[in-house]
Amino acid sequence: MKAIVTVIGKDRVGIIASVCGKLSQHNVNILDISQTILQDYFTMIMLVDTAKCELPFTELARQLEQAGKEQNLSIRIQREDIFNAMHRI
Amino acid sequence: MLNRKDILETIQMIDQQHLDIRTITMGISLLSCARSDPRAACDAIYDKITRYAEKLVKTGEDIEREFGIPIVNKRISVTPIALVAAASETEDYVPFAAALDKAAKTTGVNFIGGFSALVQKGMTDADRRLIAAIPEALATTDLVCSSVNVGSTKAGINMDAVALMGRTIKAAAERTADRGGFGCAKLVVFCNAVEDNPFMAGAFHGVGEAEKVINVGVSGPGVVHHALQAVKGAPFDVVAETIKKTAFRITRMGQLVAQEASRRLDTPFGIVDLSLAPTPAIGDSVARILEEMGLEVCGTHGTTAALALLNDAVKKGGVMASSSVGGLSGAFIPVSEDEGMIAAAASGALTLDKLEAMTCVCSVGLDMIAVPGDTPAETLSAIIADEAAIGMVNTKTTAVRIIPAPGCRVGDTVEFGGLLGSAPVQAVHPFSAKAFVDRGGRIPAPMHSLKN
């Protein structure tokens, strides 16, 4: 299943490394990354594949959110379908 | 890959503009639960609801996490209880409400609707018993919502029922006087009630519906408001177009959630109700959308036109986004549940008369309005009759959810808490309609009901 990971927060060293580390730890494959700084805010969007992830999706979402909180970041993972539904006909 | 702008826009809608799925409502038919022994009937009702809706809340929460979209309410609607209880040999229908309440608590849903009767043309003995039980049922249960349909375009308006409902609303308020007449917040009087409405307090599972069904209500006044801020001063064609596009996106999301819930619960998908349902939170108000169109305050001249445009554009945008649109679909104007409406009513700009005019063009009717506690039952009945007439003649749903707040006067505020918010007590006309209401009988259906 494909999903979108978004990471938003104050920019600092090592954000990408820590998020990617967390994803690889659970066998989530990263298919595409786009990253930018918007008004001092680090904004990263990743397209990932969770097919081989050993955790249930809701648990993965919870863990990412928790990891985000610890680093003062907003990290969320959402199924790709919601964005397709809203922005594609 | 998806456009970055689109992704961030969606996240912003959810985080800052209060975009959410307002409700996933499971409709359950209770026709199979009719028993001559009332206790056996209540047991059957409890068993059936808890069996069918066992996984409703859990499924809603899973979808919420996976899609990252808040699903505010999980609810159940059932067959109007007057139809189910009619077979039981009892005068007292309060235990049926208790059974619904217990089932709602076991399944963990926020509300259960369907303590209802459909009496637009006439009342059966069961309908009378149900209406008689409403004040007690609403006072002694927490999650049960009640509705009574007193008129329709096809049948006209049952004025006996209208008179009875005025007295019932008074009794429900008095029975819950310690909570500001809270019982009335769970009681709706309809004209042209719809059978697949997922929104409370008026939800019930119509007799033309399947065994069970999933209906979804989407919301998002904040998103529409935000979108309109980007087209300040533009002509109304642009305003309508902007609202349509926004409504389309919101509804697509609702459709996705509805299909997913339907699949996981192995329950047929019914409809998406694309209503702009406000909450008392700042930035989640329908009144503020109307003000964004250029009105100094909601309720001033121009409000009805603004609301007409909004209601229509929401439907047009949403209708293509879902395979099946139903329910009430449009814009809600509940006073106590809308931060902008509360402010407008408190400032005196938004009166009951203006609200009545607005109900001619919005999706429902006079909703969550507090009036003085000493308002006579006949005045409440006359207010209901006016609303029902608007619904009957315009072939639309109208409703009255009005709270004669015990001990309160004009200018006081009644607090209901949570999504129900707080209502400034509004003035009603002091002149009597008693002789009018006392006539009883039926107001005939309009000419255009004869379409065959």
XYZ file of C-alpha atoms in Angstrom:
541
model
C 0.000 0.000 0.000
C 1.292 3.413 -0.928
C 1.244 6.226 1.574
C 2.396 9.798 1.923
C 4.662 10.803 4.787
C 4.827 14.506 5.564
C 7.330 16.032 7.943
C 6.934 19.660 8.936
C 8.886 21.567 11.560
C 11.718 23.926 12.405
C 14.760 23.111 10.270
C 17.811 21.509 11.891
C 20.491 18.935 11.157
C 19.505 15.299 10.716
C 15.752 15.376 10.164
C 15.848 13.353 6.956
C 18.260 10.850 8.469
C 16.105 10.264 11.526
C 12.824 9.884 9.617
C 14.377 7.596 6.998
C 15.980 5.560 9.773
C 12.656 5.063 11.444
C 11.027 4.004 8.157
C 13.772 1.553 7.205
C 13.632 0.054 10.676
C 10.094 -1.050 9.918
C 10.813 -2.123 6.338
C 8.983 0.783 4.714
C 10.371 1.481 1.247
C 10.803 5.097 0.145
C 9.785 5.646 -3.483
C 10.150 9.397 -3.817
C 11.238 12.342 -1.699
C 10.624 16.021 -2.132
C 11.990 18.467 0.389
C 12.109 22.216 0.727
C 12.327 25.021 3.250
C 9.153 27.122 3.349
C 9.482 30.277 5.456
C 12.113 28.729 7.722
C 10.055 25.582 8.036
C 11.412 22.287 6.922
C 8.831 20.568 4.737
C 9.385 17.054 3.431
C 6.973 14.896 1.507
C 7.740 11.232 0.842
C 5.907 8.660 -1.175
C 6.420 5.304 0.542
C 5.386 1.710 0.091
C 4.228 -0.038 3.270
C 3.545 -3.448 1.689
C 6.431 -5.113 3.550
C 6.075 -3.175 6.772
C 5.719 -5.596 9.694
C 3.638 -3.177 11.777
C -0.068 -2.530 11.282
C -0.559 0.812 9.531
C -2.209 2.468 12.519
C 0.682 1.448 14.783
C 3.228 2.801 12.288
C 1.299 6.073 12.194
C 1.308 6.242 15.975
C 5.049 5.557 16.234
C 5.913 8.179 13.619
C 3.735 10.721 15.347
C 5.423 9.918 18.647
C 8.901 10.184 17.102
C 7.861 13.529 15.655
C 6.724 14.849 19.010
C 10.054 13.943 20.596
C 11.856 16.047 17.982
C 9.336 18.863 17.887
C 8.225 17.915 14.375
C 4.879 17.062 12.882
C 5.275 13.673 11.213
C 2.255 12.015 9.714
C 1.619 9.130 7.391
C -1.610 8.984 5.418
C -2.790 6.600 2.741
C -2.206 8.042 -0.702
C -5.874 7.524 -1.610
C -7.053 10.565 0.302
C -4.914 12.933 -1.740
C -5.859 11.252 -4.988
C -9.520 11.541 -4.071
C -9.256 15.224 -3.323
C -6.997 16.341 -6.140
C -7.453 13.902 -9.026
C -10.536 13.148 -11.033
C 4.027 11.752 -7.539
C 1.325 14.019 -6.240
C 1.836 17.725 -6.371
C 3.462 19.084 -3.217
C 1.067 22.008 -3.128
C -1.953 19.705 -3.160
C -0.629 17.581 -0.335
C 0.166 20.545 1.860
C -3.184 22.097 1.048
C -5.001 18.994 2.271
C -2.983 18.930 5.465
C -3.660 22.610 6.046
C -7.400 22.019 5.542
C -7.357 19.334 8.224
C -5.030 21.112 10.663
C -6.157 24.708 10.442
C -9.532 24.801 8.704
C -11.319 22.093 10.686
C -11.929 19.827 7.711
C -13.410 16.607 9.001
C -15.830 13.815 8.391
C -18.633 14.878 10.673
C -20.196 11.479 11.043
C -20.286 7.876 9.956
C -23.820 6.760 10.672
C -24.907 3.142 10.472
C -28.582 2.753 9.686
C -30.104 -0.428 11.119
C -33.571 -1.772 10.424
C -35.362 -2.862 13.581
C -38.496 -4.108 11.835
C -37.494 -7.669 12.688
C -37.513 -6.795 16.410
C -41.265 -6.312 16.776
C -42.580 -8.567 19.595
C -45.842 -8.634 21.465
C -43.924 -8.797 24.744
C -42.308 -5.363 25.171
C -39.407 -6.733 27.182
C -38.622 -9.287 24.485
C -38.797 -6.479 21.912
C -36.310 -4.364 23.878
C -33.953 -7.328 24.205
C -34.193 -7.985 20.471
C -33.468 -4.313 19.724
C -30.434 -4.290 22.000
C -29.084 -7.539 20.550
C -29.514 -6.498 16.947
C -27.912 -3.075 17.328
C -24.940 -4.330 19.308
C -24.404 -7.161 16.821
C -24.531 -4.999 13.700
C -22.624 -2.030 15.090
C -20.091 -3.997 17.103
C -17.144 -2.812 14.999
C -18.481 0.586 13.936
C -16.448 2.723 16.340
C -13.255 0.693 15.959
C -13.526 0.847 12.158
C -14.117 4.586 12.260
C -11.041 5.075 14.403
C -8.897 2.894 12.112
C -9.944 4.855 9.039
C -9.286 8.075 10.896
C -5.706 7.037 11.603
C -4.936 5.570 8.180
C -6.226 8.497 6.183
C -5.263 11.109 8.726
C -8.690 12.697 8.619
C -10.710 13.260 11.806
C -14.026 11.421 11.984
C -15.825 13.363 14.677
C -18.867 11.174 15.317
C -19.866 7.575 14.947
C -23.601 7.193 15.166
C -26.472 4.796 14.688
C -29.905 5.462 13.217
C -32.747 2.984 13.546
C -36.244 2.366 12.204
C -38.735 4.815 13.754
C -39.521 3.175 17.093
C -43.258 3.872 16.787
C -43.323 1.294 13.971
C -41.356 -1.309 15.915
C -43.115 -0.823 19.241
C -46.597 -0.861 17.706
C -46.688 -4.652 17.978
C -45.932 -4.630 21.707
C -48.684 -4.785 24.288
C -47.701 -1.788 26.368
C -48.663 1.845 26.887
C -45.201 2.893 28.022
C -42.538 3.355 25.323
C -39.798 4.761 27.563
C -38.143 1.304 27.979
C -37.549 1.277 24.196
C -35.527 4.472 24.539
C -33.640 2.899 27.435
C -32.800 -0.120 25.239
C -31.485 2.179 22.499
C -29.429 4.125 25.027
C -27.921 0.960 26.447
C -27.067 -0.339 22.972
C -25.471 3.002 22.054
C -23.315 2.914 25.168
C -22.253 -0.684 24.569
C -21.186 0.061 20.999
C -19.492 3.316 22.034
C -21.267 5.585 19.525
C -21.906 9.276 20.194
C -25.635 9.302 19.470
C -28.442 7.002 18.400
C -31.391 8.424 16.454
C -34.785 6.969 15.690
C -37.011 7.409 18.718
C -39.338 8.716 16.072
C -42.818 8.764 14.623
C -44.043 9.675 11.133
C -47.417 11.347 11.523
C -47.680 13.706 8.555
C -51.147 12.476 7.662
C -52.455 10.893 10.817
C -51.456 9.324 14.107
C -51.721 5.670 15.066
C -52.081 4.659 18.708
C -48.404 3.738 18.670
C -47.470 7.196 17.371
C -49.414 8.800 20.225
C -47.718 6.593 22.787
C -44.315 7.365 21.366
C -44.865 11.122 21.404
C -46.203 10.872 24.961
C -42.980 9.100 25.981
C -40.612 11.650 24.402
C -40.119 14.049 27.372
C -39.400 11.200 29.800
C -37.269 9.309 27.258
C -35.070 12.338 26.542
C -34.699 13.144 30.232
C -33.719 9.633 31.307
C -31.384 8.684 28.451
C -28.105 10.274 27.385
C -27.604 9.385 23.748
C -31.081 8.892 22.311
C -32.370 11.421 19.777
C -35.981 11.806 18.811
C -37.792 13.188 15.789
C -41.376 13.500 14.622
C -42.437 14.216 11.045
C -45.578 16.348 11.113
C -45.968 17.325 7.482
C -45.018 16.605 3.891
C -45.598 18.039 0.443
C -47.665 14.959 -0.395
C -49.780 14.813 2.752
C -50.037 18.381 4.007
C -49.532 19.379 7.632
C -51.040 17.414 10.506
C -52.044 20.303 12.764
C -53.124 17.991 15.594
C -49.576 16.685 15.673
C -48.196 20.233 15.436
C -50.248 21.227 18.504
C -49.126 18.101 20.330
C -45.457 18.733 19.523
C -45.632 22.269 20.930
C -46.762 20.794 24.244
C -44.210 17.968 23.994
C -41.333 20.422 23.513
C -42.499 22.371 26.565
C -42.699 19.169 28.598
C -39.256 18.022 27.406
C -37.776 21.377 28.463
C -39.423 21.266 31.871
C -38.387 17.673 32.432
C -34.730 18.726 31.840
C -34.997 22.193 33.442
C -31.880 21.542 35.539
C -29.855 21.301 32.299
C -31.289 24.363 30.539
C -33.958 22.332 28.763
C -31.320 20.081 27.194
C -33.919 17.441 26.266
C -35.162 19.739 23.479
C -31.705 19.746 21.869
C -32.304 16.064 21.079
C -35.779 16.553 19.594
C -36.538 17.608 16.010
C -39.928 18.290 14.427
C -39.749 17.742 10.664
C -41.649 18.446 7.512
C -40.536 16.248 4.591
C -38.114 14.259 6.770
C -35.541 12.288 4.785
C -34.983 8.593 5.396
C -31.207 8.531 5.001
C -30.082 11.554 6.995
C -26.873 10.779 8.917
C -27.018 13.944 11.033
C -28.462 14.198 14.522
C -30.808 14.832 16.126
C -33.040 14.020 13.149
C -31.514 10.766 11.896
C -33.672 7.674 11.506
C -33.513 4.628 9.259
C -36.437 4.838 6.857
C -38.662 1.873 6.080
C -37.624 2.019 2.428
C -34.000 1.406 3.418
C -32.032 -1.845 3.436
C -31.328 -4.073 6.438
C -28.275 -1.971 7.288
C -26.489 0.831 5.542
C -23.570 3.232 5.952
C -24.252 6.941 5.471
C -21.533 9.544 5.795
C -21.840 13.246 6.550
C -18.989 15.531 5.530
C -18.375 19.000 6.790
C -16.006 21.903 6.275
C -17.348 25.440 6.672
C -13.819 26.543 7.585
C -12.427 25.287 4.275
C -15.069 27.169 2.283
C -14.456 30.299 4.332
C -10.721 30.067 3.709
C -11.218 29.536 -0.024
C -13.448 32.619 -0.221
C -10.845 34.753 1.507
C -8.727 34.316 -1.612
C -11.393 35.878 -3.883
C -12.237 39.020 -1.931
C -14.303 41.492 -3.953
C -14.751 39.128 -6.901
C -18.208 38.848 -8.530
C -20.659 36.186 -7.372
C -19.955 33.917 -10.342
C -16.422 33.549 -8.971
C -17.739 33.043 -5.426
C -20.085 30.255 -6.593
C -17.336 28.620 -8.624
C -14.923 28.716 -5.679
C -17.480 27.133 -3.335
C -18.299 24.444 -5.894
C -14.661 23.440 -6.292
C -14.162 23.304 -2.542
C -17.360 21.293 -2.002
C -16.236 18.873 -4.694
C -12.980 18.135 -2.894
C -14.600 17.756 0.493
C -17.201 15.386 -0.900
C -14.626 13.270 -2.701
C -13.004 12.690 0.631
C -16.373 11.793 2.144
C -17.033 9.343 -0.661
C -13.658 7.680 -0.103
C -14.282 7.281 3.625
C -17.824 6.044 3.021
C -16.669 3.362 0.600
C -13.886 2.266 2.913
C -16.217 2.075 5.924
C -18.802 0.222 3.869
C -16.225 -2.347 2.725
C -14.735 -2.941 6.159
C -18.081 -3.233 7.908
C -19.508 -5.363 5.112
C -22.464 -2.991 4.981
C -23.857 -1.412 1.803
C -22.925 2.203 1.173
C -25.958 4.461 1.282
C -25.290 8.123 0.693
C -22.876 10.943 1.311
C -24.571 13.928 2.904
C -22.602 16.983 1.876
C -23.660 19.430 4.505
C -21.697 22.354 5.820
C -22.211 21.623 9.494
C -20.695 24.237 11.776
C -19.285 23.749 15.275
C -18.812 26.301 18.047
C -15.038 26.321 17.316
C -13.565 29.501 15.839
C -13.064 29.034 12.102
C -15.799 26.432 11.675
C -18.755 28.737 11.116
C -21.330 29.061 8.331
C -22.186 32.604 9.472
C -18.600 33.679 8.834
C -18.846 32.409 5.229
C -21.875 34.642 4.666
C -20.005 37.551 6.232
C -17.010 36.823 4.015
C -19.321 37.438 1.047
C -19.607 41.037 2.195
C -22.176 41.205 5.002
C -21.185 43.213 8.047
C -22.891 40.680 10.262
C -24.923 37.558 9.556
C -28.628 38.373 9.781
C -28.530 41.722 8.019
C -30.242 42.350 4.664
C -28.620 40.180 2.011
C -28.140 37.184 4.323
C -30.855 35.104 2.650
C -29.386 35.683 -0.810
C -25.901 34.830 0.400
C -27.146 31.625 2.009
C -29.098 30.667 -1.114
C -25.944 30.937 -3.194
C -23.914 28.975 -0.652
C -26.470 26.188 -0.320
C -26.803 25.757 -4.062
C -23.086 25.890 -4.821
C -22.354 23.283 -2.129
C -24.811 20.879 -3.767
C -23.579 21.500 -7.282
C -19.979 20.969 -6.269
C -20.690 17.872 -4.269
C -23.106 16.060 -6.496
C -20.509 15.015 -9.055
C -18.058 13.927 -6.398
C -20.197 11.157 -4.978
C -21.944 8.211 -6.538
C -24.934 8.845 -4.309
C -25.740 12.117 -2.625
C -28.593 12.198 -0.165
C -29.603 13.149 3.338
C -30.075 16.852 3.845
C -27.118 18.130 1.782
C -26.623 21.883 1.905
C -25.766 24.350 4.650
C -26.912 24.013 8.248
C -27.692 27.081 10.332
C -27.894 25.851 13.938
C -27.568 28.973 16.055
C -26.008 27.513 19.200
C -23.546 25.364 17.251
C -22.090 28.157 15.137
C -19.704 30.685 16.630
C -20.651 33.378 14.095
C -24.401 32.780 14.516
C -24.058 32.992 18.312
C -22.285 36.347 17.960
C -24.854 37.617 15.453
C -27.802 36.535 17.612
C -26.240 37.996 20.759
C -25.692 41.342 19.011
C -29.348 41.416 17.970
C -28.571 41.328 14.236
C -29.937 37.822 13.758
C -33.583 37.473 14.752
C -35.986 34.562 14.688
C -37.837 36.131 11.737
C -34.646 36.396 9.695
C -33.733 32.833 10.588
C -37.131 31.719 9.313
C -36.469 33.471 6.014
C -33.069 31.790 5.820
C -34.652 28.368 6.237
C -36.434 28.869 2.915
C -33.092 28.540 1.148
C -30.907 26.405 3.424
C -30.946 22.660 3.829
C -32.977 22.345 7.003
C -34.727 24.763 9.346
C -34.851 26.572 12.658
C -32.123 24.744 14.484
C -30.833 24.968 18.047
C -32.607 28.196 18.886
C -33.270 29.110 22.509
C -36.400 31.102 23.330
C -37.721 32.323 26.710
C -38.888 29.581 29.075
C -42.342 31.133 29.427
C -43.066 30.881 25.670
C -46.541 29.278 25.422
C -46.827 25.833 23.815
C -49.175 27.314 21.182
C -46.494 29.789 20.102
C -44.035 26.920 19.674
C -46.673 25.063 17.656
C -47.237 28.119 15.478
C -43.477 28.380 14.844
C -43.512 24.693 13.841
C -46.513 25.289 11.567
C -44.720 28.171 9.802
C -41.639 26.054 9.199
C -43.677 23.072 8.047
C -45.532 25.329 5.598
C -42.233 26.510 4.118
C -41.131 22.908 3.701
C -44.443 21.691 2.340
C -44.825 24.411 -0.297
C -41.170 24.430 -1.381
C -40.863 20.629 -1.473
C -37.892 20.687 0.847
C -37.032 19.416 4.286
C -37.606 21.853 7.105
C -37.238 21.235 10.802
C -37.627 22.907 14.150
C -35.282 22.224 17.045
C -36.163 24.885 19.543
C -35.431 25.125 23.257
C -37.816 27.051 25.523
C -35.103 27.372 28.176
C -36.775 27.126 31.605
C -36.374 30.250 33.708
C -34.492 32.109 30.976
C -35.361 35.497 29.454
C -34.303 37.282 26.305
C -30.635 38.194 26.628
C -29.675 35.209 28.792
C -27.425 32.506 27.396
C -28.022 28.768 27.701
C -24.952 26.530 27.790
C -25.251 23.039 26.327
C -21.552 22.260 26.027
C -19.600 20.296 23.433
C -20.753 20.382 19.824
C -24.150 21.731 20.910
C -22.522 24.980 22.041
C -24.377 27.817 23.736
C -27.484 29.700 22.649
C -28.445 33.310 23.337
C -32.153 33.363 24.265
C -34.007 35.039 21.403
C -37.301 36.905 21.403
C -40.525 35.439 20.008
C -43.576 37.505 19.026
C -45.671 38.246 22.111
C -48.983 37.969 20.227
C -50.986 34.777 20.614
C -51.653 32.097 17.979
C -53.678 29.961 20.379
C -56.977 30.113 18.508
C -55.116 29.208 15.303
C -53.369 26.178 16.787
C -56.507 25.032 18.658
C -58.349 24.462 15.402
C -56.497 21.186 14.773
C -57.178 19.087 11.678
C -54.970 19.062 8.627
C -53.669 21.774 6.323
C -54.202 20.255 2.853
C -51.262 19.451 0.609
C -50.487 22.140 -1.986
C -51.661 21.974 -5.583
C -48.251 20.942 -6.878
C -48.343 17.758 -4.781
C -50.703 16.363 -7.420
C -48.057 15.337 -9.895
C -49.337 11.962 -11.050
